[in-house]
mmCIF file of C-alpha atoms in Angstrom:
data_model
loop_
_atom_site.group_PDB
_atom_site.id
_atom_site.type_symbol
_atom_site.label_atom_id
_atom_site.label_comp_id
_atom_site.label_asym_id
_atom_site.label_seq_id
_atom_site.Cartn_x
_atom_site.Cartn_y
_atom_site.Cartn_z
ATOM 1 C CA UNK A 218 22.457 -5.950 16.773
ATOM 2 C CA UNK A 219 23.955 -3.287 13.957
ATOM 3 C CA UNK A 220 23.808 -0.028 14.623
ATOM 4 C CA UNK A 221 22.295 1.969 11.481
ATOM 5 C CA UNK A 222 22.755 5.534 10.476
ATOM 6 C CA UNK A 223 20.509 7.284 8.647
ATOM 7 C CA UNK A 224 21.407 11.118 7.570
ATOM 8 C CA UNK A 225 19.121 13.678 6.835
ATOM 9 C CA UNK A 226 17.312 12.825 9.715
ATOM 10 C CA UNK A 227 14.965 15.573 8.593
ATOM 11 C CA UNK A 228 14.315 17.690 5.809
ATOM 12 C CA UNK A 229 12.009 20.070 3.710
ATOM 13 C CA UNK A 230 12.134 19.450 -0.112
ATOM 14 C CA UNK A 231 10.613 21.671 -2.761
ATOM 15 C CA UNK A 232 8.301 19.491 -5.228
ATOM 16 C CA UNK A 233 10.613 18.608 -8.289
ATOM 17 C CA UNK A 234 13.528 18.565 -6.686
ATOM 18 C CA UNK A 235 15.904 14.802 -5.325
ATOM 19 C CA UNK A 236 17.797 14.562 -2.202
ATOM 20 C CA UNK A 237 19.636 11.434 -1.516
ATOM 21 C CA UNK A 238 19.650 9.489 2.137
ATOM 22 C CA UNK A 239 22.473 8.027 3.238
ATOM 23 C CA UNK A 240 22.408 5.135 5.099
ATOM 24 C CA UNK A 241 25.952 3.375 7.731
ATOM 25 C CA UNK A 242 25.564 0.457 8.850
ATOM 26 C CA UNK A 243 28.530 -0.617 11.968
ATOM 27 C CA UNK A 244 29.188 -3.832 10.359
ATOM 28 C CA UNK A 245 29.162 -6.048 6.995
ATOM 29 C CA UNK A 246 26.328 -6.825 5.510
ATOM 30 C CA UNK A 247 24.849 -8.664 2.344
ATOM 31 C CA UNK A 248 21.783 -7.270 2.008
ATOM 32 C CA UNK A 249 20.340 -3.667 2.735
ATOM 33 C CA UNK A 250 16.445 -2.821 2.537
ATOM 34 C CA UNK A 251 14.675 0.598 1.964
ATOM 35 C CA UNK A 252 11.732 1.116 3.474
ATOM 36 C CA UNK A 253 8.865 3.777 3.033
ATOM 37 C CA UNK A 254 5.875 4.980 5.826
ATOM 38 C CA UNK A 255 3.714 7.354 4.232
ATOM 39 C CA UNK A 256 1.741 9.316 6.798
ATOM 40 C CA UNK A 257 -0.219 7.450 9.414
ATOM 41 C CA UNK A 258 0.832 4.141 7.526
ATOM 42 C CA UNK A 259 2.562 1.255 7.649
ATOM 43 C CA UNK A 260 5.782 0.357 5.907
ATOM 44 C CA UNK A 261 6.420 -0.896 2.532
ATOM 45 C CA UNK A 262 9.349 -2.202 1.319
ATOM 46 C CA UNK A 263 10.501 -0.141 -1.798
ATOM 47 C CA UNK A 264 13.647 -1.877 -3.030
ATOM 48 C CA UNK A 265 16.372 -4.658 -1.726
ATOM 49 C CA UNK A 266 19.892 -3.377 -2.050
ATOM 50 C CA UNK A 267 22.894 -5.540 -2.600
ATOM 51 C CA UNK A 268 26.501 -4.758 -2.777
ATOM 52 C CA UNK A 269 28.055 -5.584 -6.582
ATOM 53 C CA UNK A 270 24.644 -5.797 -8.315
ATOM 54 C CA UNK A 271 21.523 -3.177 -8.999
ATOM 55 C CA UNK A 272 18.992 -3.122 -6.614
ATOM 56 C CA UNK A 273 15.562 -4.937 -6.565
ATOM 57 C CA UNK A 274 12.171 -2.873 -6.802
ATOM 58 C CA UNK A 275 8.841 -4.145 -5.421
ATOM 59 C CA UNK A 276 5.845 -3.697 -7.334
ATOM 60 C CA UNK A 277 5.086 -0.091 -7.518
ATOM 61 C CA UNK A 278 8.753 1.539 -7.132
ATOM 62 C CA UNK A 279 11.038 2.045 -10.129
ATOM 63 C CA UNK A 280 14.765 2.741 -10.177
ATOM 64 C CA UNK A 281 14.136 6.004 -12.451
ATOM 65 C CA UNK A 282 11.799 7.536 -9.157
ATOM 66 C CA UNK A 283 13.949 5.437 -6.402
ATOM 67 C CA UNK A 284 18.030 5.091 -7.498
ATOM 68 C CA UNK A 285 20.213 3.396 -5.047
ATOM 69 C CA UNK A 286 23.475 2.562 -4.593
ATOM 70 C CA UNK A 287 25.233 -0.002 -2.611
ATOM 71 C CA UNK A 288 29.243 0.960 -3.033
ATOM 72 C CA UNK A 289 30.251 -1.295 -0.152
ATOM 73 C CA UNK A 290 28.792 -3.723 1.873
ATOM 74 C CA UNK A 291 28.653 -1.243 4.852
ATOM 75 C CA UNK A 292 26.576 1.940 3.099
ATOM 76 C CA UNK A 293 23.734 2.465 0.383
ATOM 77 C CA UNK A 294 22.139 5.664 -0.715
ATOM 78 C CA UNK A 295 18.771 6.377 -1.626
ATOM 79 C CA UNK A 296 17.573 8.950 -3.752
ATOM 80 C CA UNK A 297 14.055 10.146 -4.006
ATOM 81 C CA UNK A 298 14.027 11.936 -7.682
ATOM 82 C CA UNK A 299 11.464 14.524 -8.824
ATOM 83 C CA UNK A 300 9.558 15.042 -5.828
ATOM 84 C CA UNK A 301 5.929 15.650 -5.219
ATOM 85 C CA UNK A 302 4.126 16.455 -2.485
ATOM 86 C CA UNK A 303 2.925 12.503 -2.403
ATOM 87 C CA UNK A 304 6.289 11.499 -1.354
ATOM 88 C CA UNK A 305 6.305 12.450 1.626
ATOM 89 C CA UNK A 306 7.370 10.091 4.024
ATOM 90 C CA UNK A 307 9.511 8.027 6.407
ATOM 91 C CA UNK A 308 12.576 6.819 4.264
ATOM 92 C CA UNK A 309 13.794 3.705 6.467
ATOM 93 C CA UNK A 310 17.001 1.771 6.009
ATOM 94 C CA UNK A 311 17.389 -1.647 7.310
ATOM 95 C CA UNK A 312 19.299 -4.419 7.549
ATOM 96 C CA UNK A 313 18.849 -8.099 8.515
ATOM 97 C CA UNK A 314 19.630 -9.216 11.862
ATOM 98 C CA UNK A 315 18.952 -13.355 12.987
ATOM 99 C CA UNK A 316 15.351 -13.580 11.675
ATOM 100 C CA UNK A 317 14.097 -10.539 11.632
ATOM 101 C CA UNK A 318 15.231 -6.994 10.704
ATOM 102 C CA UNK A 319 16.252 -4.223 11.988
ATOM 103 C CA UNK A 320 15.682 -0.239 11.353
ATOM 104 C CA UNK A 321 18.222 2.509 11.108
ATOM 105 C CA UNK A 322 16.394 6.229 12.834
ATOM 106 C CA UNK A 323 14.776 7.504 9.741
ATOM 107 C CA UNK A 324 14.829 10.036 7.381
ATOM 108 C CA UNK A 325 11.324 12.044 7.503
ATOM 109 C CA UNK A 326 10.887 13.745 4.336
ATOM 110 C CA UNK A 327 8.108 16.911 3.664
ATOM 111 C CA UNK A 328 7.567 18.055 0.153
ATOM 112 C CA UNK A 329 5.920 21.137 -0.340
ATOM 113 C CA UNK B 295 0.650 -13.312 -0.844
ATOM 114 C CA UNK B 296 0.786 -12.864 2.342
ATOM 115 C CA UNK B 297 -1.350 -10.448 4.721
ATOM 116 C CA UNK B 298 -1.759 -10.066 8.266
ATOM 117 C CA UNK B 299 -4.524 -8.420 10.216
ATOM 118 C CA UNK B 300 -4.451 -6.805 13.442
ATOM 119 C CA UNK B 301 -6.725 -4.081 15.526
ATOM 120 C CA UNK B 302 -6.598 -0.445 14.393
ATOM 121 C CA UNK B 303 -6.899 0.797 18.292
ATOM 122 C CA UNK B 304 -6.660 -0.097 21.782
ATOM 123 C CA UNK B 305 -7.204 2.120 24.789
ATOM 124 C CA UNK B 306 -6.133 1.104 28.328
ATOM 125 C CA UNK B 307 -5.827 3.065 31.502
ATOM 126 C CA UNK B 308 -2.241 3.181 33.142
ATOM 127 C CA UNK B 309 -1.578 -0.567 34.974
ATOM 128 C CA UNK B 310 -3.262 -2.595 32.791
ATOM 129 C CA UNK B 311 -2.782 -5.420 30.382
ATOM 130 C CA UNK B 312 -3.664 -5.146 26.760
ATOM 131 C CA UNK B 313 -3.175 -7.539 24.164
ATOM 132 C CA UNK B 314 -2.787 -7.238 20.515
ATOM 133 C CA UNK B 315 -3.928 -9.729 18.454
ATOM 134 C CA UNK B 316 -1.987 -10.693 14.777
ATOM 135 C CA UNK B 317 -3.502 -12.981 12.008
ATOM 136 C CA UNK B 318 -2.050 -13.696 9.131
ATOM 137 C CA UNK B 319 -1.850 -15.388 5.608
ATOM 138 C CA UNK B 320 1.269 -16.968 4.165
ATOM 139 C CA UNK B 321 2.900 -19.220 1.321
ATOM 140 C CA UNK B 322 5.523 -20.086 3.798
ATOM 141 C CA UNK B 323 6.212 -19.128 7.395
ATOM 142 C CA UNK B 324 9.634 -18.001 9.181
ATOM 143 C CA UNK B 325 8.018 -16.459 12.165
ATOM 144 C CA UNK B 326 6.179 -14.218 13.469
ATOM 145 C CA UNK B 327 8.302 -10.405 14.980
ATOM 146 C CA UNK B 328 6.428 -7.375 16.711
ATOM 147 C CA UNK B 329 7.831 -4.111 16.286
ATOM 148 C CA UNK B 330 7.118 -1.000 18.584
ATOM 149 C CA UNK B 331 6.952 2.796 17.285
ATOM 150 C CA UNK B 332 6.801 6.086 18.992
ATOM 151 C CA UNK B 333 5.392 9.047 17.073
ATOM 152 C CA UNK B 334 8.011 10.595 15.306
ATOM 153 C CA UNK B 335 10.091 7.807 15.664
ATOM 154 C CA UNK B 336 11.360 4.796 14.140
ATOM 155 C CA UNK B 337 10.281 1.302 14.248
ATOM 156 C CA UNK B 338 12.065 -0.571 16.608
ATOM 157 C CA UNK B 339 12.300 -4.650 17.236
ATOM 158 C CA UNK B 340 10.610 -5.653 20.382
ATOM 159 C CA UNK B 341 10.184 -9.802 19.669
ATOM 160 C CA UNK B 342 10.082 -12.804 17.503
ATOM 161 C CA UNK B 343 8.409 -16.249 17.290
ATOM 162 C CA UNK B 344 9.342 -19.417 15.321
ATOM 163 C CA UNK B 345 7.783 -21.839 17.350
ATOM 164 C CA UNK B 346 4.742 -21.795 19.147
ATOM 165 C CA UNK B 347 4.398 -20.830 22.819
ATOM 166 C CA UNK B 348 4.814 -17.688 24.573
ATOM 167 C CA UNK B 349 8.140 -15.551 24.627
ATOM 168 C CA UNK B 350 8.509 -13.284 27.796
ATOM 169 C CA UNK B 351 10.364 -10.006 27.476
ATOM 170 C CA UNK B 352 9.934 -8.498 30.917
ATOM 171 C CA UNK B 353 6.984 -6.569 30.789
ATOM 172 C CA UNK B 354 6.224 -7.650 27.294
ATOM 173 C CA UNK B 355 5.382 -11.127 25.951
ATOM 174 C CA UNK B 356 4.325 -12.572 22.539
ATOM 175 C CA UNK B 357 2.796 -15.774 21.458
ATOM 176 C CA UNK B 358 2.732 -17.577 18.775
ATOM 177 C CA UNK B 359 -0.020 -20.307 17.588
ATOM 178 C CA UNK B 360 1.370 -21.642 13.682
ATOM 179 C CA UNK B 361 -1.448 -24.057 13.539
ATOM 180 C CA UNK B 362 -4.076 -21.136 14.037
ATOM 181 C CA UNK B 363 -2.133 -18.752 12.029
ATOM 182 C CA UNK B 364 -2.081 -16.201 15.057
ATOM 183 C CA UNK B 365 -0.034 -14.292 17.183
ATOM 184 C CA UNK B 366 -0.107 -11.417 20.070
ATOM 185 C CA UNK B 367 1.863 -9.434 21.775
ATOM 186 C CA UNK B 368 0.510 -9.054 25.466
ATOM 187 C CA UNK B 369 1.416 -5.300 27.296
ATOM 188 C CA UNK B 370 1.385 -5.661 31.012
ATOM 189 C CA UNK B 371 1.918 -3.176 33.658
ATOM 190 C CA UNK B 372 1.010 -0.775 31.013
ATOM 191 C CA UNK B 373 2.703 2.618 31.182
ATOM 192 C CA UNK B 374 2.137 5.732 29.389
ATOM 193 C CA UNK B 375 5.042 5.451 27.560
ATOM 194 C CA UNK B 376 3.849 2.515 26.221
ATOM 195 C CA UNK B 377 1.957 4.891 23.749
ATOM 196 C CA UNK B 378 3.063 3.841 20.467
ATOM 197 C CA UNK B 379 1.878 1.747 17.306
ATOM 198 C CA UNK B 380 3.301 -1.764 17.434
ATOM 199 C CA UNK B 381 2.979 -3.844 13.934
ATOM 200 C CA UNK B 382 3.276 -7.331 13.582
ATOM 201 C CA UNK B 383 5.138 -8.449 10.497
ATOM 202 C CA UNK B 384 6.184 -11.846 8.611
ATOM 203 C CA UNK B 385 8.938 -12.685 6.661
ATOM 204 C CA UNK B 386 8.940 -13.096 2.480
ATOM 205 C CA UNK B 387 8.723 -17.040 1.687
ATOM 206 C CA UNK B 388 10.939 -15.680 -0.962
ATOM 207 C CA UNK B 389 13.499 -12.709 0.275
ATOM 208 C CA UNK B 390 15.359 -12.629 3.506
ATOM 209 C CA UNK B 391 14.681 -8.888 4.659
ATOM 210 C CA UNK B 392 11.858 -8.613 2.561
ATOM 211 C CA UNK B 393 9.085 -8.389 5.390
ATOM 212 C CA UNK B 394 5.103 -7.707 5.158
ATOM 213 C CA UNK B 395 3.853 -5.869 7.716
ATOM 214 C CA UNK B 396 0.406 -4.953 9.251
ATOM 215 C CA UNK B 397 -1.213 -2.134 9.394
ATOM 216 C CA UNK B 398 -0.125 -0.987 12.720
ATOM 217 C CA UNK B 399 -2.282 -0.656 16.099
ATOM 218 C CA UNK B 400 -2.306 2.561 17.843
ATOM 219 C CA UNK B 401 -2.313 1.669 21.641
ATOM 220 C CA UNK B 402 -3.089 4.423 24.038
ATOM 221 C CA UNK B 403 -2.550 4.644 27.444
ATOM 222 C CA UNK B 404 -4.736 6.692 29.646
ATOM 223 C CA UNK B 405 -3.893 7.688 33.625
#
């Protein structure tokens, strides 16, 4: 399996502001996926992320809230843009692995 | 679309077996995978079925039932650090990656 690195692991925004979440994977991959857990729920895919092309948004996410970048086929970003207190959450990168996926640690995110 | 259903809560006591039952809906099938998660932690991969049958994983096993649409993961020996949501969760017909899962059920383990 990949290993997947996920930095902030942890942080404390102030409403209106972005932070971007980095995401390593240990090996080459086509595709990335960002996933979101808001508080005591489960997880929603917000975007797929591939290397050489602008990512895909689900229903419901849009690339002006959620950019991403995918320089490389080892490393995306995510940025969460003009924060509110509703987006706080578990920002989860993963990657594919056989036929099912795999998680990187996490980024928790509190707005306040 | 595609949705899956599964218990909000279990409670055992320390020792026993629970088992977590998955149903779900969808336009095309690649399997069934259970994933485990600690509070404050992330979701991590504990099993996946293609075909039907049972899949042992020491003290964990999950089966799989495609003509019934159905799944569960079975808990045995249960521990108290067996504490955790698990979610069951199907593959898009349409995106490798792209996964639906369900809501999540809380297990907790009692001494």
């Amino acid at each position: 399996s990949a290993v997947i690195s996920q930095k902030p692991s942890r942080d404390i925004c102030q409403r209106g502001t972005s932070l971007t979440i980095q995401c390593q994977v240990d090996s080459q991959v086509t595709m990335m996926f960002w996933y979101r857990q808001q508080p005591g729920q489960s997880l929603t895919l917000i975007a797929t992320a591939n290397q050489g092309s602008e990512a895909t948004y689900e229903s419901g996410f849009v690339i002006d809230k959620f950019p991403i970048s995918r320089p490389n086929l080892t490393f995306s970003t995510l940025t969460v843009s003009n924060m509110s207190p509703e987006d706080s959450s578990i920002y989860l990168c993963s990657v594919p692995f056989g036929n099912t996926i795999y998680f990187g640690e996490g980024s928790w995110l509190t707005v306040v | 679309g595609q949705s899956l259903e599964q218990p909000s809560e279990v409670t055992a006591v320390e020792g026993a077996i629970v088992q977590i039952n998955c149903t779900y809906q969808t336009s095309g099938f690649y399997g069934l995978s259970w994933y485990q998660q600690h509070d404050g932690g992330a979701p991590t991969f504990l099993s996946y079925n293609a075909l039907d049958g049972l899949e042992e994983t020491g003290r964990f096993s999950s089966f799989l039932s495609r003509s019934d649409s159905y799944g569960y993961l079975l808990l045995q020996e249960l521990q108290m650090k067996d504490s955790a949501s698990y979610f069951c969760a199907v593959r898009d017909a349409d995106s490798w990656g792209k996964f639906q899962f369900g809501a999540g059920t809380q297990v907790v383990v009692t001494p």
